[in-house]
GROMACS .gro file of C-alpha atoms in nm:
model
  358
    1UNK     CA    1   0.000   0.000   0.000
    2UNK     CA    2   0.139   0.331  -0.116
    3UNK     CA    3   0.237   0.575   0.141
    4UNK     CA    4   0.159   0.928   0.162
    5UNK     CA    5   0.345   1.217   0.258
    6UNK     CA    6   0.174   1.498   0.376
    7UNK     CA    7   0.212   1.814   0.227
    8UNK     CA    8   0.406   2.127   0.348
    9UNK     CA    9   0.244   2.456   0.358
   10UNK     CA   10   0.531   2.711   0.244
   11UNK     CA   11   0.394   2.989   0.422
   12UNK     CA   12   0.385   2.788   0.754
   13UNK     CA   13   0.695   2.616   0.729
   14UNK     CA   14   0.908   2.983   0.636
   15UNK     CA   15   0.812   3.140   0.994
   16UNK     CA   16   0.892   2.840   1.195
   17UNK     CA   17   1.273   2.806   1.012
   18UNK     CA   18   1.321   3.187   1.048
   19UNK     CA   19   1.190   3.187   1.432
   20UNK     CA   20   1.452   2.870   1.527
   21UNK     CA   21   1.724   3.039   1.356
   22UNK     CA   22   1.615   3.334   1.540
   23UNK     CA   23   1.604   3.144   1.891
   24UNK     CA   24   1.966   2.953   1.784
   25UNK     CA   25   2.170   3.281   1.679
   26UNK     CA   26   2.029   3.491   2.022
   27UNK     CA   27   2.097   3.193   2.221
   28UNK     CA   28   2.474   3.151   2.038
   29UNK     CA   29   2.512   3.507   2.066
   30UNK     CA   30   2.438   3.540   2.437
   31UNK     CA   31   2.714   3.262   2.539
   32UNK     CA   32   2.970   3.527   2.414
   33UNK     CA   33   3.140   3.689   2.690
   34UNK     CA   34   3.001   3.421   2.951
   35UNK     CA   35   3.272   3.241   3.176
   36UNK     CA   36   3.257   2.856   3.147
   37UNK     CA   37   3.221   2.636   3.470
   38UNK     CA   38   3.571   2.519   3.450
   39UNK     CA   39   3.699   2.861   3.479
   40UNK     CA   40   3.861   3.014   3.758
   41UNK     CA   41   3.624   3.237   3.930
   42UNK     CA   42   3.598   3.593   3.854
   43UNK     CA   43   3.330   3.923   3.809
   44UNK     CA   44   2.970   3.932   3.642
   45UNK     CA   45   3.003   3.874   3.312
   46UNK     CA   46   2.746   4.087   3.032
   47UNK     CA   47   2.671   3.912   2.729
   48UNK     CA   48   2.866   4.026   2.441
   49UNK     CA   49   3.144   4.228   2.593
   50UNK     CA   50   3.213   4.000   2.888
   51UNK     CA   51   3.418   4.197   3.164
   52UNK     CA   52   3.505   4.456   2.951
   53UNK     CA   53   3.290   4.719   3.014
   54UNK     CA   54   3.430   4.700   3.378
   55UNK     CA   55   3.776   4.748   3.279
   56UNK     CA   56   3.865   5.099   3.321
   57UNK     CA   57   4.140   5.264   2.977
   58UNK     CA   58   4.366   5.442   3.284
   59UNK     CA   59   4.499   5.279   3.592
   60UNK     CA   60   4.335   4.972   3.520
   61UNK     CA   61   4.573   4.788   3.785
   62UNK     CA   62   4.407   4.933   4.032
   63UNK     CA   63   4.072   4.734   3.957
   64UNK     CA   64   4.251   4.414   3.926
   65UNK     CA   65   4.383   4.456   4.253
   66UNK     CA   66   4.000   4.513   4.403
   67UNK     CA   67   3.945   4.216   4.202
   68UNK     CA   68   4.228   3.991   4.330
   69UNK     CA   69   4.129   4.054   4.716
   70UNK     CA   70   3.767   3.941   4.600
   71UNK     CA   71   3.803   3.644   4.471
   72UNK     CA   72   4.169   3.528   4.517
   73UNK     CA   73   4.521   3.519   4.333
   74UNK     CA   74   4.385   3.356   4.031
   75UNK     CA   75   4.065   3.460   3.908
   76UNK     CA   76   3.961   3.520   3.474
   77UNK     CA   77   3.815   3.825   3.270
   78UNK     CA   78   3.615   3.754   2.955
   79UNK     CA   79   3.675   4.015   2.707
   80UNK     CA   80   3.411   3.945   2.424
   81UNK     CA   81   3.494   3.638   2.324
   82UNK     CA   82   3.858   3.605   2.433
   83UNK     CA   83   3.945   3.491   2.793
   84UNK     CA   84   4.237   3.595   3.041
   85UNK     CA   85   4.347   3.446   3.351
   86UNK     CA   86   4.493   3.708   3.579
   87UNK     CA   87   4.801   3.571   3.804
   88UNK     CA   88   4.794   3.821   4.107
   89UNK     CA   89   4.941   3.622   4.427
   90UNK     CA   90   5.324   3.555   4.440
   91UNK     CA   91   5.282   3.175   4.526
   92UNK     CA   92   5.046   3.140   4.214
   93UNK     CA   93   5.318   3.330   3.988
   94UNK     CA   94   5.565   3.113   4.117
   95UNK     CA   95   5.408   2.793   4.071
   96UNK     CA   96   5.239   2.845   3.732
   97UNK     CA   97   5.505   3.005   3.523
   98UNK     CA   98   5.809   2.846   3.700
   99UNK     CA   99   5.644   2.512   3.622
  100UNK     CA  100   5.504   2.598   3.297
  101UNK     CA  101   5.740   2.834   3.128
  102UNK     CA  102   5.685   2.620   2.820
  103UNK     CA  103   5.330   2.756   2.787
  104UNK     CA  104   5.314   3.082   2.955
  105UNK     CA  105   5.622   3.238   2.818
  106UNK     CA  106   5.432   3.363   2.508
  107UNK     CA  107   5.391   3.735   2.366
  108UNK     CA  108   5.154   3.639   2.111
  109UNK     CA  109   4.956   3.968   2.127
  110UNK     CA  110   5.221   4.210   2.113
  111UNK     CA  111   5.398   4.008   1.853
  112UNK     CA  112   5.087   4.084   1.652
  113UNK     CA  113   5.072   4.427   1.799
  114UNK     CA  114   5.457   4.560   1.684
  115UNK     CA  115   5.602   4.253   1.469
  116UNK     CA  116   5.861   4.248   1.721
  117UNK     CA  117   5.928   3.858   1.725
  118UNK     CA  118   6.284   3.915   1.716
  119UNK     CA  119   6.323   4.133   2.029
  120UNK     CA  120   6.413   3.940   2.321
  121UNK     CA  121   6.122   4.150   2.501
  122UNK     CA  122   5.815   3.993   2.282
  123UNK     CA  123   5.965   3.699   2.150
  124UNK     CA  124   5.804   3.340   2.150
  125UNK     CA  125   5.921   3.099   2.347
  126UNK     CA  126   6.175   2.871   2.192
  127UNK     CA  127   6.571   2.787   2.029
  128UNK     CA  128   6.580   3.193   1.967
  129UNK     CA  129   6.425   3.299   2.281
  130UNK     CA  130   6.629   3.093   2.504
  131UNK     CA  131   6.950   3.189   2.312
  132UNK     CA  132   6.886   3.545   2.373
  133UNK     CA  133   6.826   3.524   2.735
  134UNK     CA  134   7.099   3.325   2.823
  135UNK     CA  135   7.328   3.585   2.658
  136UNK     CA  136   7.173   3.828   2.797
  137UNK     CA  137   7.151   3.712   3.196
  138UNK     CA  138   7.556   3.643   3.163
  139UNK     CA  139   7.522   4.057   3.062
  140UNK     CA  140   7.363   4.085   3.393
  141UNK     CA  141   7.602   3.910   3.652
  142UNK     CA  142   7.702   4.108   3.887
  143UNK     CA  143   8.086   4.120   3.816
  144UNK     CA  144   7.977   4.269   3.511
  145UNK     CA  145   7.850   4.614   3.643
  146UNK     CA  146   8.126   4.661   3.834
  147UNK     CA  147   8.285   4.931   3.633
  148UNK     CA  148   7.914   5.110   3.613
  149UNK     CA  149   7.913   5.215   3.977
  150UNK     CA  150   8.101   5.534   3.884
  151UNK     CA  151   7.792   5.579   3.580
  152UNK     CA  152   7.558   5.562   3.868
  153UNK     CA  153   7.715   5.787   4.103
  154UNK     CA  154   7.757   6.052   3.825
  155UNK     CA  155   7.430   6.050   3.709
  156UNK     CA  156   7.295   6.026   4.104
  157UNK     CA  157   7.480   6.318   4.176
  158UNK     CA  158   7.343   6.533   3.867
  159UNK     CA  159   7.009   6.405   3.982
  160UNK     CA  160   7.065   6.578   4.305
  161UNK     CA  161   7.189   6.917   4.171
  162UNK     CA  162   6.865   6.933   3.868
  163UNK     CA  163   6.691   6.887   4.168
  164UNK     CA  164   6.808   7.155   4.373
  165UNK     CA  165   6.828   7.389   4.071
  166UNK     CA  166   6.477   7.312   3.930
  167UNK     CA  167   6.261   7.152   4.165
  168UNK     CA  168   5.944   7.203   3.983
  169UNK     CA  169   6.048   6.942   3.719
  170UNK     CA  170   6.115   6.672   3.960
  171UNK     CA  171   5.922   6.408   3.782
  172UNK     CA  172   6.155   6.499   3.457
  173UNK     CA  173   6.463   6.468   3.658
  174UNK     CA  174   6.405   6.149   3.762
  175UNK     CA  175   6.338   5.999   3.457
  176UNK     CA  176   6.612   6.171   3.269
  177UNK     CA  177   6.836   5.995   3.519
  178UNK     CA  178   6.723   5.666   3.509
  179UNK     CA  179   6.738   5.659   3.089
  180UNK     CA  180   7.059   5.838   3.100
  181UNK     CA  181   7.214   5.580   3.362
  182UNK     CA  182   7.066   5.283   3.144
  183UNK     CA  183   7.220   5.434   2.837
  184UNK     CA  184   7.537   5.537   2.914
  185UNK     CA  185   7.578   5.199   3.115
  186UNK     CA  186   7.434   4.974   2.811
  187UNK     CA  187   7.455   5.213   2.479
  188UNK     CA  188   7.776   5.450   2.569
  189UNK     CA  189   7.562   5.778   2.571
  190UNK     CA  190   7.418   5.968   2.802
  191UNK     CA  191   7.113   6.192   2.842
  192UNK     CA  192   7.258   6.526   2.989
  193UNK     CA  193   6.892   6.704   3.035
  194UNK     CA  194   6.551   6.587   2.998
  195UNK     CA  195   6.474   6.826   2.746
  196UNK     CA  196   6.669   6.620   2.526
  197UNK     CA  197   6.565   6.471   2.214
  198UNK     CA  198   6.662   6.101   2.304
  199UNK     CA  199   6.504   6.131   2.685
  200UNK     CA  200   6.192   6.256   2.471
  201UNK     CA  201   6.177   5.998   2.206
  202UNK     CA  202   6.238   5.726   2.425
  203UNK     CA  203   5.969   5.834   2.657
  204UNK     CA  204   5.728   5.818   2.402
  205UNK     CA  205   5.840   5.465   2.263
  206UNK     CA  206   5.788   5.316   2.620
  207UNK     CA  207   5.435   5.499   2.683
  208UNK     CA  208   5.315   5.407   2.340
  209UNK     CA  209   5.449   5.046   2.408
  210UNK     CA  210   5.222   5.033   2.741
  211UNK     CA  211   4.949   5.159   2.619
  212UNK     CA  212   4.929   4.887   2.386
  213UNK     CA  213   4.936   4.613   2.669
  214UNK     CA  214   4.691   4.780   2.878
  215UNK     CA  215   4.353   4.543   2.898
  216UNK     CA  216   4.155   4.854   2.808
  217UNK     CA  217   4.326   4.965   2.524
  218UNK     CA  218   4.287   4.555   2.338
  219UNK     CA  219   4.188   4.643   1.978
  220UNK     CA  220   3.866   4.489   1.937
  221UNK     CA  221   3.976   4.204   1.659
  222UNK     CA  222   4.190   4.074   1.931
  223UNK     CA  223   3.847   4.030   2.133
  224UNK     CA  224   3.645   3.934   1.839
  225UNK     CA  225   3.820   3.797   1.527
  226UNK     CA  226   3.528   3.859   1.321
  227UNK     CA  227   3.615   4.230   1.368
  228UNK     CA  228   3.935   4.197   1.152
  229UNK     CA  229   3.701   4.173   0.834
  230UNK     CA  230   3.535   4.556   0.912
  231UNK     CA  231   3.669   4.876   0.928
  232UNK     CA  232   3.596   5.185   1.129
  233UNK     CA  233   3.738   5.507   1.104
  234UNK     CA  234   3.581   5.605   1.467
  235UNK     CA  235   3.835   5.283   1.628
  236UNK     CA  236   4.172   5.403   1.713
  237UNK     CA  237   4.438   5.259   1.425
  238UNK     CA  238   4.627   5.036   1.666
  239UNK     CA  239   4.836   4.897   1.395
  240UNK     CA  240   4.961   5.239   1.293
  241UNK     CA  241   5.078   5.294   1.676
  242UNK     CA  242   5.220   4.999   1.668
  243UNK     CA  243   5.434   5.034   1.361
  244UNK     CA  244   5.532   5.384   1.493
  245UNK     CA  245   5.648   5.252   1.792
  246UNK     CA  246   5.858   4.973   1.618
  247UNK     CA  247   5.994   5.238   1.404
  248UNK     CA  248   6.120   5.468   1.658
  249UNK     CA  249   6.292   5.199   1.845
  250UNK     CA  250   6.453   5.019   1.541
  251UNK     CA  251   6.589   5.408   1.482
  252UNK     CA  252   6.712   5.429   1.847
  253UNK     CA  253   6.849   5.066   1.877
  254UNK     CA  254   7.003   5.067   1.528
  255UNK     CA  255   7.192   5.385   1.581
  256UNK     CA  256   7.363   5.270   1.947
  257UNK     CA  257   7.430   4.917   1.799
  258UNK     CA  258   7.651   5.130   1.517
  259UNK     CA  259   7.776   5.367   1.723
  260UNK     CA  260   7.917   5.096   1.969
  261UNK     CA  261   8.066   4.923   1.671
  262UNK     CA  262   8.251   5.226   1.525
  263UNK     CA  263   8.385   5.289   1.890
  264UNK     CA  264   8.496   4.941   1.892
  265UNK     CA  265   8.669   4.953   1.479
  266UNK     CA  266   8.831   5.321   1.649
  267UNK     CA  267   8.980   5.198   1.949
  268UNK     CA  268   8.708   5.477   2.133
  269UNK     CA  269   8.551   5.203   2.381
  270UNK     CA  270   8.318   5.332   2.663
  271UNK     CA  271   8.310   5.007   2.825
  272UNK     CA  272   7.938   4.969   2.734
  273UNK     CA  273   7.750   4.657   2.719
  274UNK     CA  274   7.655   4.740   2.338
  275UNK     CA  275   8.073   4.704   2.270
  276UNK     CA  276   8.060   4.398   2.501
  277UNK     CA  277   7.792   4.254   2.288
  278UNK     CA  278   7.960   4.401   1.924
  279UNK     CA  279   8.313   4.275   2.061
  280UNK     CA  280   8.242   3.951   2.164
  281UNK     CA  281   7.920   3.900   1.890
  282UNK     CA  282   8.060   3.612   1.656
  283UNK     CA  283   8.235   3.445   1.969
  284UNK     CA  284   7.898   3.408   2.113
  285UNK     CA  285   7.738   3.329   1.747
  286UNK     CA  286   7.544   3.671   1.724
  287UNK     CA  287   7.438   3.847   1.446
  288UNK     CA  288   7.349   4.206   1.412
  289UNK     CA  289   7.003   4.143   1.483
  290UNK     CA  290   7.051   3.966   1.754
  291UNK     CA  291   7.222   4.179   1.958
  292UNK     CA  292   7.034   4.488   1.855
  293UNK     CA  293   6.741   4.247   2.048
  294UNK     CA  294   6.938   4.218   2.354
  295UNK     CA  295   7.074   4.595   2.383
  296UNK     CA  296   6.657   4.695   2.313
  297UNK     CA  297   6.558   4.403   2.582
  298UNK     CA  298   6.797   4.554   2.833
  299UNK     CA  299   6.739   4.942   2.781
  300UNK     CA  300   6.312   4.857   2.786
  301UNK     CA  301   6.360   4.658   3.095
  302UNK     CA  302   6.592   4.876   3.273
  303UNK     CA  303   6.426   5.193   3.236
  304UNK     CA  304   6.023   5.065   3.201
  305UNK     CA  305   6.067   4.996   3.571
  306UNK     CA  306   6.304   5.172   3.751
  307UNK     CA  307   6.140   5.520   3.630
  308UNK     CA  308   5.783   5.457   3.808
  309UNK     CA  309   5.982   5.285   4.094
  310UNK     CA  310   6.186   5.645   4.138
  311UNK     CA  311   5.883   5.795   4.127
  312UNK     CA  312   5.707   5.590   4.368
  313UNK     CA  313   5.976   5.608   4.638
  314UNK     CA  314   6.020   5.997   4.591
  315UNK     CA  315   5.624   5.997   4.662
  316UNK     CA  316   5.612   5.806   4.979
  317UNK     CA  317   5.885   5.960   5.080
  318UNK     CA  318   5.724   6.295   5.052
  319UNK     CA  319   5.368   6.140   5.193
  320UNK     CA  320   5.527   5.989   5.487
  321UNK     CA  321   5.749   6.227   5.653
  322UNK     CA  322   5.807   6.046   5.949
  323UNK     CA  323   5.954   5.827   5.749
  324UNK     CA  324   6.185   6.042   5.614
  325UNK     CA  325   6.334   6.208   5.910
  326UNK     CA  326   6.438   5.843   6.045
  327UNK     CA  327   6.583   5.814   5.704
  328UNK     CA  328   6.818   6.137   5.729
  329UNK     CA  329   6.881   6.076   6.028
  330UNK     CA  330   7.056   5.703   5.952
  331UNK     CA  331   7.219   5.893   5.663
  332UNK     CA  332   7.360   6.143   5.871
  333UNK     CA  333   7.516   5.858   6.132
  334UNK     CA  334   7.654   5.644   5.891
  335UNK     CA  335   7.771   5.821   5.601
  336UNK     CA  336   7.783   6.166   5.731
  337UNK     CA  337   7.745   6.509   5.536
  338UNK     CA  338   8.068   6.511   5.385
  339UNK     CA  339   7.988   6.243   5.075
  340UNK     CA  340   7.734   6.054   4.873
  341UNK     CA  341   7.635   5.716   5.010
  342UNK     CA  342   7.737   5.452   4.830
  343UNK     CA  343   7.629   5.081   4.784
  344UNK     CA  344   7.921   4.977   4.998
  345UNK     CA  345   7.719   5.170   5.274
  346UNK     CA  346   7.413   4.984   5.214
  347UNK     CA  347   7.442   4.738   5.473
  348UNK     CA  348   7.461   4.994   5.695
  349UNK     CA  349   7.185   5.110   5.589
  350UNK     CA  350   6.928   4.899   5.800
  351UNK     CA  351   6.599   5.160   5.775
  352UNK     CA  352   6.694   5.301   5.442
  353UNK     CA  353   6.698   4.923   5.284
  354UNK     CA  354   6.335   4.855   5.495
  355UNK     CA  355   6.191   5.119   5.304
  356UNK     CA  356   6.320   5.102   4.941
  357UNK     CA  357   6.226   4.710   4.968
  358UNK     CA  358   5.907   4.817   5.132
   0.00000   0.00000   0.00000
């Protein structure tokens, strides 16, 4: 006996198809920006945009730090569809990228960001990375900055009379003396004022550079790849700060990594770690690139942290007066006000060493 289909009625069929397609994309749509179970715990999520709407563009540390006392040294952020696991407690930091350096020592997004895979700052993890670094830490002993200590005194003690000469550019001073102490110690040159053009250029190259890595500042294809396909001329053209910013430090790096070279071929050395590095380059099996990575690795680390730390200190110190006095005062026992400390007093130094670890 023949069997019978029924017919389909078009017109009822269409409205059903377009409602479940309705009900699927809403519900797909909704699950971006939602934490999964097996996530470590973390803030509200909105559909969509995940955690990012809570994310402030300035001082954004200071919410992760709210967010780390709430709900412990490991917690994750969805940002659209992307997700990030912030590490905030020593122990964690310890434990997970100690144990795992295999996996977390990655600079994926900033590789994208500046197309800086060759710099020892960004680059992946692997043959070239580990090559780098290993030069680089033997840079770093402390036997080698021996002959620095009369770099840092010099630069200390011009610190000391900007200071007392022009007090109202403070924060200036400070920085000009850290980037002048990093490159006269690593590049051969120094920055005599902080109107000059290298203090200025360089200041720019490590703002632009965080700015990038902020959370808030994440173009938006990182978040959602779909993104790459449009174009907007109301979204900020990461790319083009990013190629600026390579730009200006190739220029930078390029020109110390020659200069230190043409020092070395003239018998001119400064005793810099850029005419270590040129001097000693094919003993160590370096090319030109590869120690124009290390020199940019060492001046971005040196002076990316020791600025704000400056700047820190100088601020407690002028918050917490009490503090202060006690300071002077160990000063004045131990070292006197005839001469500059120096690190050999340091031990001495029992109150003075509390606070700058503090």
């Amino acid at each position: 006996m023949p069997l019978h289909m029924p017919s389909l009625d078009i017109q009822t069929v269409t409205p059903v198809a377009v409602g479940l397609a309705v009900t699927y994309g809403v519900s797909r749509l909704t699950k971006i920006g939602s934490r999964d179970s097996r996530l470590p715990p973390g803030p509200p999520t909105t559909p969509i945009v995940g955690n990012l709407n809570m994310i402030p563009q300035k001082h954004s540390y200071i919410r992760f730090t709210q967010w780390g006392r709430q709900y412990g040294g490991v917690y994750s952020l969805k940002m659209g569809s992307s997700t990030y696991v912030v590490v905030s407690s020593l122990d964690a930091i310890n434990e997970i990228f100690e144990a795992n350096e295999e996996i977390t020592a990655k600079s994926d997004m900033m590789n994208r960001r500046i197309g800086a895979q060759e710099l020892l700052v960004f680059a992946p993890f692997g043959p070239l990375w580990r090559a780098l670094r290993h030069t680089a830490a033997g840079l770093m002993e402390p036997s080698a900055w021996d002959h620095q200590a009369p770099i840092i005194l010099a630069e200390s003690t011009q610190l000391l009379l900007d200071c007392v000469n022009e007090p109202e550019f403070l924060y200036y001073h400070l920085q000009r003396c850290v980037i002048s102490t990093a490159f006269a110690s690593i590049g051969g040159v120094r920055v005599p004022r902080f109107e000059s053009p290298l203090r200025v250029k360089w200041y720019r190259i490590l703002s632009t550079l965080s700015k990038l890595g902020e959370p808030g500042n994440v173009p938006p294809a990182d978040l959602q790849p779909i993104l790459k396909y449009f174009s907007s001329r109301s979204v900020p053209d990461w790319e083009s700060q990013s190629r600026t910013a390579q730009s200006s430090l190739d220029e930078v790096i390029e020109e110390i990594v020659y200069d230190a070279g043409e020092r070395e071929n003239q018998g001119k050395s400064t005793g810099c770690l850029a005419e270590l590095l040129v001097q000693k380059g094919e003993k160590l099996g370096l090319d030109n690139d590869s120690i124009s990575s290390i020199v940019a690795a060492l001046l971005i680390g040196s002076t990316i942290t020791t600025t704000p730390l400056l700047h820190f200190v100088t601020l407690f110190a002028a918050a917490y007066r009490q503090c202060q006095s006690k300071i002077h005062e160990e000063l004045d026992r131990v070292v006197g006000q005839d001469r500059l400390p120096t690190l050999e007093d340091l031990p001495n130094l029992s109150y003075l060493s509390a606070f700058m670890k503090e």
